[in-house]
mmCIF file of C-alpha atoms and ligand atoms in Angstrom:
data_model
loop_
_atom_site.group_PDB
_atom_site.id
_atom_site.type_symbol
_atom_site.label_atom_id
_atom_site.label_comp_id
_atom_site.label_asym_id
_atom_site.label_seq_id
_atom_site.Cartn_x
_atom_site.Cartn_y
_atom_site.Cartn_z
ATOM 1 C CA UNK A 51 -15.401 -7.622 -6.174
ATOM 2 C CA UNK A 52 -16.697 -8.078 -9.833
ATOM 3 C CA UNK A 53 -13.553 -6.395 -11.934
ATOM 4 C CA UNK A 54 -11.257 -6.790 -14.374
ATOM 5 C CA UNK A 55 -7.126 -7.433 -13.411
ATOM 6 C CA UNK A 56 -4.150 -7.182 -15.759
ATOM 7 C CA UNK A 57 -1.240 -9.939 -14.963
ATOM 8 C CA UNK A 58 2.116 -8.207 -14.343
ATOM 9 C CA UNK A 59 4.747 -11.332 -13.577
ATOM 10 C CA UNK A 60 1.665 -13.062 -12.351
ATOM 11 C CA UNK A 61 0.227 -10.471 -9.904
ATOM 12 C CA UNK A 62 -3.121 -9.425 -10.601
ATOM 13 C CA UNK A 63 -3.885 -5.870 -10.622
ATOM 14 C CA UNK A 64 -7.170 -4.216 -10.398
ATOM 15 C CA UNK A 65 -8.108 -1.917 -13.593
ATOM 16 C CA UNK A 66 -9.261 0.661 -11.935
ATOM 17 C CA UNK A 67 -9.348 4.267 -10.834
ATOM 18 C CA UNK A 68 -8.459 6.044 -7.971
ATOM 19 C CA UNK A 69 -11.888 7.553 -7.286
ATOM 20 C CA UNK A 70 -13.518 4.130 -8.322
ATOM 21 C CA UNK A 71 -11.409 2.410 -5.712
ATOM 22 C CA UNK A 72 -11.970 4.279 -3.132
ATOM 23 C CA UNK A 73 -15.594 4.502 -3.476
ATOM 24 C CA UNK A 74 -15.710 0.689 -3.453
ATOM 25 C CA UNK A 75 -13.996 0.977 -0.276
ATOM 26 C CA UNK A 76 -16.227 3.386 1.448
ATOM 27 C CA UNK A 77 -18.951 0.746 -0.051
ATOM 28 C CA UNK A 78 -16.834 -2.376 1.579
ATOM 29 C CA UNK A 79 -16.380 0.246 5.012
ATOM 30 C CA UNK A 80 -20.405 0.581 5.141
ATOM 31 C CA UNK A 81 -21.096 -2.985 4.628
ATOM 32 C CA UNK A 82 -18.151 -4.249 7.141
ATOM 33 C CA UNK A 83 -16.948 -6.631 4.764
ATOM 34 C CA UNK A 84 -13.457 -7.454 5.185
ATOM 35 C CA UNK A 85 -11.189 -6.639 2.825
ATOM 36 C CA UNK A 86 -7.651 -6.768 2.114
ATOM 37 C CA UNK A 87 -5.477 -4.247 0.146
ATOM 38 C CA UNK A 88 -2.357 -4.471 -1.394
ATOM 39 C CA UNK A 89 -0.389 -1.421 -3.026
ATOM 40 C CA UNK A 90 2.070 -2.708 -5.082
ATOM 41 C CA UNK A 91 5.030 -1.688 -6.864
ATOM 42 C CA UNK A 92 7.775 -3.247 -9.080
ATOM 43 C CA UNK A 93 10.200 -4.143 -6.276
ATOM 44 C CA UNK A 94 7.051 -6.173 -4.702
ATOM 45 C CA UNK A 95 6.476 -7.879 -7.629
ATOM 46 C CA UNK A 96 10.148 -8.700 -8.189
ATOM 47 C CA UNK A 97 9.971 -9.923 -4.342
ATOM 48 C CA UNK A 98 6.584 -11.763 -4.901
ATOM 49 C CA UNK A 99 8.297 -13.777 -7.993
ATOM 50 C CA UNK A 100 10.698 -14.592 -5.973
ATOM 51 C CA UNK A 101 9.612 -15.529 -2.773
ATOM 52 C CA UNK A 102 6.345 -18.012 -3.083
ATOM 53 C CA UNK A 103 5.213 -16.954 0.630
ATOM 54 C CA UNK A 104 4.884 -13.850 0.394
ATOM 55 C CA UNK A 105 3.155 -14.625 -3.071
ATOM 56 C CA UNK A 106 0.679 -16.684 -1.632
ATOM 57 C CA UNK A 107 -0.134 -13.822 0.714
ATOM 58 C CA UNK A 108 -0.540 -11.383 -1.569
ATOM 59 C CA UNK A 109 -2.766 -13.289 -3.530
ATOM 60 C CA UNK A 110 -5.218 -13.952 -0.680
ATOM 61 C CA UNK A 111 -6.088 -9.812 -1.367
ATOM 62 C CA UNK A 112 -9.300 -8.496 -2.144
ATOM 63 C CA UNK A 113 -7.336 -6.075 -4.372
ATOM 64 C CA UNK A 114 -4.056 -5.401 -5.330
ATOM 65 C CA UNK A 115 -3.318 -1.910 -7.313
ATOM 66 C CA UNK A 116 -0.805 0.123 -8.818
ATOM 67 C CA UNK A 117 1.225 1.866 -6.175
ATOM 68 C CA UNK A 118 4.492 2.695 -8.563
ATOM 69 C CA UNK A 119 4.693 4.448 -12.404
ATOM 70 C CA UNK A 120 7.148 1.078 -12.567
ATOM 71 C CA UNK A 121 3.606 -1.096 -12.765
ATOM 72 C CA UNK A 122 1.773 2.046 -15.283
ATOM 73 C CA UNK A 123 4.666 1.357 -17.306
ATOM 74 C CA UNK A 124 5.066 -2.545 -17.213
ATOM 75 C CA UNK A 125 1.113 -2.547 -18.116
ATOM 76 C CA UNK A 126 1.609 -0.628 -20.653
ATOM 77 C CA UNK A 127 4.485 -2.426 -22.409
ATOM 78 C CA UNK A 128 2.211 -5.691 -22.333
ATOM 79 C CA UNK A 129 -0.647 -3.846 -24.020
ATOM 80 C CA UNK A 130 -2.798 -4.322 -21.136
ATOM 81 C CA UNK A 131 -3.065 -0.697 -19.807
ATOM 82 C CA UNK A 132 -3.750 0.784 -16.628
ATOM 83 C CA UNK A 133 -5.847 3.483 -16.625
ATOM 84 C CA UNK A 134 -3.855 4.941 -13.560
ATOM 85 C CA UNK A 135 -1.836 5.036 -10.443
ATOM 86 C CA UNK A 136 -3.709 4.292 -7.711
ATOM 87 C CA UNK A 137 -1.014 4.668 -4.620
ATOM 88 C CA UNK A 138 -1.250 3.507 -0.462
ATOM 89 C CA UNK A 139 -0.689 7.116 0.219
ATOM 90 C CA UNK A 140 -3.895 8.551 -1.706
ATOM 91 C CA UNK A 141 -5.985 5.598 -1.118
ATOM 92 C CA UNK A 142 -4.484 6.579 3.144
ATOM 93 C CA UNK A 143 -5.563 10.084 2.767
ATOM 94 C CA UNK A 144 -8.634 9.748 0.825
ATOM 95 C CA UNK A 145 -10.209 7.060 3.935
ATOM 96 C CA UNK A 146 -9.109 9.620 6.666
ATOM 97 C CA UNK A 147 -11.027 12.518 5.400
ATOM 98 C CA UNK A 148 -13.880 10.365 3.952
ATOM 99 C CA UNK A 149 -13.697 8.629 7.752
ATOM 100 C CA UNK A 150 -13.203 11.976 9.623
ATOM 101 C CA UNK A 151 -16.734 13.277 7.449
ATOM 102 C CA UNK A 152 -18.205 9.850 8.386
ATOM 103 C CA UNK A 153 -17.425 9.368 12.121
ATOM 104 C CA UNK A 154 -15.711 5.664 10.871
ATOM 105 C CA UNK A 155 -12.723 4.659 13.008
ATOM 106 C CA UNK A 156 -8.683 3.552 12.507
ATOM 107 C CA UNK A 157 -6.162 1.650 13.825
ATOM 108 C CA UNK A 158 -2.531 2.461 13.186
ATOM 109 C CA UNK A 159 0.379 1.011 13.149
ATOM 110 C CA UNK A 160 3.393 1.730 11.618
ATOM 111 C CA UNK A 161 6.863 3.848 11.559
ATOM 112 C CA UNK A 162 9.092 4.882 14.391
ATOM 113 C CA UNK A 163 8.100 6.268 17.729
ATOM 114 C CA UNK A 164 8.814 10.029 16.615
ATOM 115 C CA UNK A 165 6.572 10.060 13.759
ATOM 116 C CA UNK A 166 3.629 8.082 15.897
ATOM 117 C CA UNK A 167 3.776 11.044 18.112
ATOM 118 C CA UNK A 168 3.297 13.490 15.205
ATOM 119 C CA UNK A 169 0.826 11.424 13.240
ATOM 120 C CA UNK A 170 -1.345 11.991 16.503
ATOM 121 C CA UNK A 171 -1.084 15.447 16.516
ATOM 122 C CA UNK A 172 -2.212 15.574 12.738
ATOM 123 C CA UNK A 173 -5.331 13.229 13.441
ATOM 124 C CA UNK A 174 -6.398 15.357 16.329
ATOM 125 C CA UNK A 175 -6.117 18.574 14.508
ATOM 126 C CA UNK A 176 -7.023 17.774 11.165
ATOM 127 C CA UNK A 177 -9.470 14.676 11.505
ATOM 128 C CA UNK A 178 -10.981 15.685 14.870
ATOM 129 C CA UNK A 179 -14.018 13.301 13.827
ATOM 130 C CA UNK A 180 -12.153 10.332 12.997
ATOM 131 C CA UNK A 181 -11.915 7.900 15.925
ATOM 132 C CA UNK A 182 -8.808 6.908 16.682
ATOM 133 C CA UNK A 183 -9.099 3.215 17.541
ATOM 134 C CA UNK A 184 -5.669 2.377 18.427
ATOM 135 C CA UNK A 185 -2.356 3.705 17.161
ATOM 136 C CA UNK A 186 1.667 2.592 18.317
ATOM 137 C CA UNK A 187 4.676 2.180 16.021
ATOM 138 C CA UNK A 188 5.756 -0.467 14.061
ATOM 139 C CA UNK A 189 8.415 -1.686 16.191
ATOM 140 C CA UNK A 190 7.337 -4.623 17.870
ATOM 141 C CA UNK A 191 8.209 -7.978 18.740
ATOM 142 C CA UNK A 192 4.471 -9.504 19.422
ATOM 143 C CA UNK A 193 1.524 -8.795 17.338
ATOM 144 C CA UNK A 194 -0.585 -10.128 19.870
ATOM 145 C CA UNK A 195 -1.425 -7.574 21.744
ATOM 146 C CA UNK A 196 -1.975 -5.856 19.034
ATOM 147 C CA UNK A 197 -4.740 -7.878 17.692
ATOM 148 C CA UNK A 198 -6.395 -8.441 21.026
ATOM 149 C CA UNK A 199 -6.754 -4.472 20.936
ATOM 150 C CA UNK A 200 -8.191 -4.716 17.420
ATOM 151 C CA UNK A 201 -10.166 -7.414 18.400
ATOM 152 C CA UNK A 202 -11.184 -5.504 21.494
ATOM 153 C CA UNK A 203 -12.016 -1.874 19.276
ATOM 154 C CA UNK A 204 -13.255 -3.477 15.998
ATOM 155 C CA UNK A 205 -12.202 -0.559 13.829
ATOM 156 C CA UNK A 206 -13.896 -0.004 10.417
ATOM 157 C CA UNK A 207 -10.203 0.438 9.173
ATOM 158 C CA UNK A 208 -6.565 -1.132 10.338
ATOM 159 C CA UNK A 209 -3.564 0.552 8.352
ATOM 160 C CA UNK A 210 -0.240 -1.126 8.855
ATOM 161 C CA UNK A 211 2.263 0.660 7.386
ATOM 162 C CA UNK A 212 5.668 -1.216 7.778
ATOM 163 C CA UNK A 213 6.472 -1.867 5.088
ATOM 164 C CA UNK A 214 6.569 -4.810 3.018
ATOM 165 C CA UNK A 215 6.795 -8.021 3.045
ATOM 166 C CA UNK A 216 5.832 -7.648 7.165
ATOM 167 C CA UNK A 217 2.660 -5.549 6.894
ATOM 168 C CA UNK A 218 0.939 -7.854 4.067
ATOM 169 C CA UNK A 219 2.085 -10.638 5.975
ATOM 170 C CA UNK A 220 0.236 -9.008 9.063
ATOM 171 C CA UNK A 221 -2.705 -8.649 7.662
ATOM 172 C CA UNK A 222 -2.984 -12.120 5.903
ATOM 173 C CA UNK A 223 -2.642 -13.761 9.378
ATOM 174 C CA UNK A 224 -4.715 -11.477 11.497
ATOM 175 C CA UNK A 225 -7.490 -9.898 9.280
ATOM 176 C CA UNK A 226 -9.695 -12.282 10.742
ATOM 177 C CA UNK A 227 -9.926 -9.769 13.425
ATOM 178 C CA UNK A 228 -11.956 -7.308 12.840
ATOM 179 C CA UNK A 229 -14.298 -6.862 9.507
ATOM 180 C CA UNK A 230 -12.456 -3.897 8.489
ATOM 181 C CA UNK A 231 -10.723 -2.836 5.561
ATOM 182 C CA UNK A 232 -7.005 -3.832 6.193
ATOM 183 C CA UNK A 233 -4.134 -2.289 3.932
ATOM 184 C CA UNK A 234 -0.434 -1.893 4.191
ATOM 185 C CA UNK A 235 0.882 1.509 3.385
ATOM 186 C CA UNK A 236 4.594 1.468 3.520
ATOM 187 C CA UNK A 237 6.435 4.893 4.537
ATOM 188 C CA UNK A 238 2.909 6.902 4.091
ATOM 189 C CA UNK A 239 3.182 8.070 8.060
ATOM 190 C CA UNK A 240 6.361 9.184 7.238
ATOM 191 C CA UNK A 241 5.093 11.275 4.233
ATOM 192 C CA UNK A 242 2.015 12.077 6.040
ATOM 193 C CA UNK A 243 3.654 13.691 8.504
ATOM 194 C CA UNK A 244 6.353 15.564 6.372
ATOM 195 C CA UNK A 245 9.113 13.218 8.434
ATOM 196 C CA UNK A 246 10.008 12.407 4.410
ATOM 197 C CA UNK A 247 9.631 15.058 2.505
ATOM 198 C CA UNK A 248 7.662 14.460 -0.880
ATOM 199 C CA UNK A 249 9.628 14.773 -3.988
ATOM 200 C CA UNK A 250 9.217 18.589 -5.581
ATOM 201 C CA UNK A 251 6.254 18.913 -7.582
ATOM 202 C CA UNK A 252 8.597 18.776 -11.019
ATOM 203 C CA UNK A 253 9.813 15.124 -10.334
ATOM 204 C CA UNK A 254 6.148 14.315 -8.940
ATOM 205 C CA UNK A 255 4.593 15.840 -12.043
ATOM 206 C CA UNK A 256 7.607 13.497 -14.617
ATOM 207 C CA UNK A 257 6.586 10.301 -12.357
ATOM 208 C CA UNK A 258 9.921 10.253 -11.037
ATOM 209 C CA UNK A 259 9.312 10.743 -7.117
ATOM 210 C CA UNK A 260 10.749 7.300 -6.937
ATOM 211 C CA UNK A 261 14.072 7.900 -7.740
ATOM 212 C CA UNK A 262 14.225 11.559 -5.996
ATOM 213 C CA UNK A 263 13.444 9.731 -3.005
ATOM 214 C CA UNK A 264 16.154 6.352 -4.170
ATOM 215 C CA UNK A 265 18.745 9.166 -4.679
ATOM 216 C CA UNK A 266 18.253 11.431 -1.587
ATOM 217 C CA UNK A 267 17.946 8.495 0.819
ATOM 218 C CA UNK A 268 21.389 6.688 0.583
ATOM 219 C CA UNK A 269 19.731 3.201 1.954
ATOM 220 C CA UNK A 270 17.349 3.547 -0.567
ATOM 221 C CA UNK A 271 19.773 3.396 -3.638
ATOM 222 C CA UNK A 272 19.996 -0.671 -3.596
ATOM 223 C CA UNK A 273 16.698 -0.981 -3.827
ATOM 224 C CA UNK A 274 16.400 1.323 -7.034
ATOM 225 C CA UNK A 275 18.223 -1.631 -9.042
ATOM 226 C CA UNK A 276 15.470 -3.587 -8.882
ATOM 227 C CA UNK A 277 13.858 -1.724 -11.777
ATOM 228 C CA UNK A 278 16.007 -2.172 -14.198
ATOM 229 C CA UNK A 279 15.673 -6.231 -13.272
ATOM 230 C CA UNK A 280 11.804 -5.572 -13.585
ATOM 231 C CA UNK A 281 11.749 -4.062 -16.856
ATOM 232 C CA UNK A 282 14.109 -6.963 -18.112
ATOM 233 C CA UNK A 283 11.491 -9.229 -16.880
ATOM 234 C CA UNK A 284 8.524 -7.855 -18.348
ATOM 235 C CA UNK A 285 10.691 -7.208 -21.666
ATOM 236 C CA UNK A 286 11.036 -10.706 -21.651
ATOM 237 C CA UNK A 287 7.662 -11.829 -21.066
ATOM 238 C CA UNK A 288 6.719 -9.369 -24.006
ATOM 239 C CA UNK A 289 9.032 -11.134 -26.563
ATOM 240 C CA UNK A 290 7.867 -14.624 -25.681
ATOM 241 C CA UNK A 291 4.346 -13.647 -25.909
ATOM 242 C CA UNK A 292 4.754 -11.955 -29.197
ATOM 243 C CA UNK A 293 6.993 -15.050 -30.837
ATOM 244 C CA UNK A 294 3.850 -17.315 -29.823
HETATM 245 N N1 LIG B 102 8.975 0.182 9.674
HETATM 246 C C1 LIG B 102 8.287 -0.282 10.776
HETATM 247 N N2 LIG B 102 8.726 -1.405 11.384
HETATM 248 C C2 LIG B 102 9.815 -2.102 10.977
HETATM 249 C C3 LIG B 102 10.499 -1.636 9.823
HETATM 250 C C4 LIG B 102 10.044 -0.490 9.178
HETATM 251 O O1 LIG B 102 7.291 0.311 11.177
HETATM 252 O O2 LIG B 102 10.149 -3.112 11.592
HETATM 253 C C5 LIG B 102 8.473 1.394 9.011
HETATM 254 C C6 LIG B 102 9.513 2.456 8.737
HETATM 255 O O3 LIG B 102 9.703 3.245 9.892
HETATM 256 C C7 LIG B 102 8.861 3.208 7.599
HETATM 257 C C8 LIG B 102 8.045 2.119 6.892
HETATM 258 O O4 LIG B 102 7.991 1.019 7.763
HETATM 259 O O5 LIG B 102 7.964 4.165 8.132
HETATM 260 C C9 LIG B 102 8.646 1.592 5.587
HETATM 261 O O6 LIG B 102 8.867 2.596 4.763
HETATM 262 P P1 LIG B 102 9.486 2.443 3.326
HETATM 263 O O7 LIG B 102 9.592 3.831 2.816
HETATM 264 O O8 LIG B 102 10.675 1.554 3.346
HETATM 265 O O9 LIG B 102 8.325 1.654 2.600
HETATM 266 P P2 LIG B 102 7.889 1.666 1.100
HETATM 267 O O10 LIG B 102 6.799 2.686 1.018
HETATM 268 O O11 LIG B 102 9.080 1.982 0.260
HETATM 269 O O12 LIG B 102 7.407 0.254 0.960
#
């Protein structure tokens, strides 16, 4: 991709839009060119600085964008704006319509049992045209089977949504698979199929569906301290950068 990234604690992100992203991807879909996506947030770049593995993987992406307000904001601090969010969920439901208008086909995997079961329902009735290559939850103890049947189907798109650092690590070992478009989408089955409820439109509107969904989900209130460590970070980097 010829573009232009901004370095947030050494992650590159694409400056880019939503619609311009996706576009490229439909682009990318067309041409089968295989392509890896990352949607990342602050608590993956706070995990990326601190585990050089998972680093390494993430840097072997085509792309990586702005999945959380956290990275909007951290761009913005080092006067290297973004021009916007550009999340795994829109990016998710932007390829199934444009795939469901284009006959393209999907492989899924991701979430719990339950929501697999409703995430089929919603693909059959609302993306009748899509073809559904493949699609089984994200409990598993063997990918291979896995990629044999996406070896086997040779979708035009695989998304693995759970969550990170497994699905990017998925992908990095097993894109090789198919010439698809491969991107890891964290809860977005969940949210697709209303088994997590979006934040109300008030706290989606102030950019703070984040901590809605930190404070409502009791597991999730650990991983809301990572912010403040992020913003400390990038605080940091500021200070140096502006003493040099
Ligand atoms: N998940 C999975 N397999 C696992 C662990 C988690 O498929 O071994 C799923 C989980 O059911 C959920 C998603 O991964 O649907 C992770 O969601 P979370 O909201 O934690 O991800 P985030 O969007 O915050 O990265």
């Amino acid at each position: 991709m010829n573009k232009q990234t901004v370095s947030i604690l050494n992650i590159p992100f694409d400056v880019t839009t939503l619609s311009e992203f996706t576009s490229k991807l439909h682009t990318k879909i067309n041409n089968h060119q295989n392509t890896f996506v990352v949607t990342a947030n602050p608590e993956i770049v706070m995990y990326a600085n601190q585990h050089p593995e998972y680093r390494k993987t993430i840097s072997s992406a085509d792309a990586i964008v702005a999945d959380g307000i956290g990275i909007i904001i951290g761009a913005k601090m080092l006067d290297t704006p973004l021009p916007e969010r550009v999340t795994g969920y829109d990016i998710f439901t932007d390829l199934l319509t444009w795939g469901n208008n284009n006959h393209k086909s999907a492989f899924f995997i991701g979430a719990k049992p339950e929501v697999i079961q409703k995430l089929k329902t919603i693909l059959a009735n609302n993306y009748p045209d899509l073809v559904v290559a493949g699609i089984h939850d994200g409990y598993f103890d063997d990918d291979q089977p896995l990629v044999d049947e996406i070896t086997t189907t040779q979708p035009d798109m695989v998304f693995i949504a759970t969550g990170f650092p497994q699905q990017e690590t998925f992908i990095q070992k097993h894109r090789h698979a198919a010439n698809a478009v491969w991107i890891g989408l964290g809860g977005s089955f969940d949210v697709l199929t209303g088994t997590v409820k979006r934040a109300p439109q008030v706290w989606q509107d102030l950019h703070l569906e984040w901590l809605y969904r930190g404070l409502s989900d009791p597991k999730r209130i650990g991983r809301l301290m990572v912010l403040p460590k992020y913003l400390v970070k990038v605080t940091q980097i500021k200070i140096k950068r502006n003493r040099k």
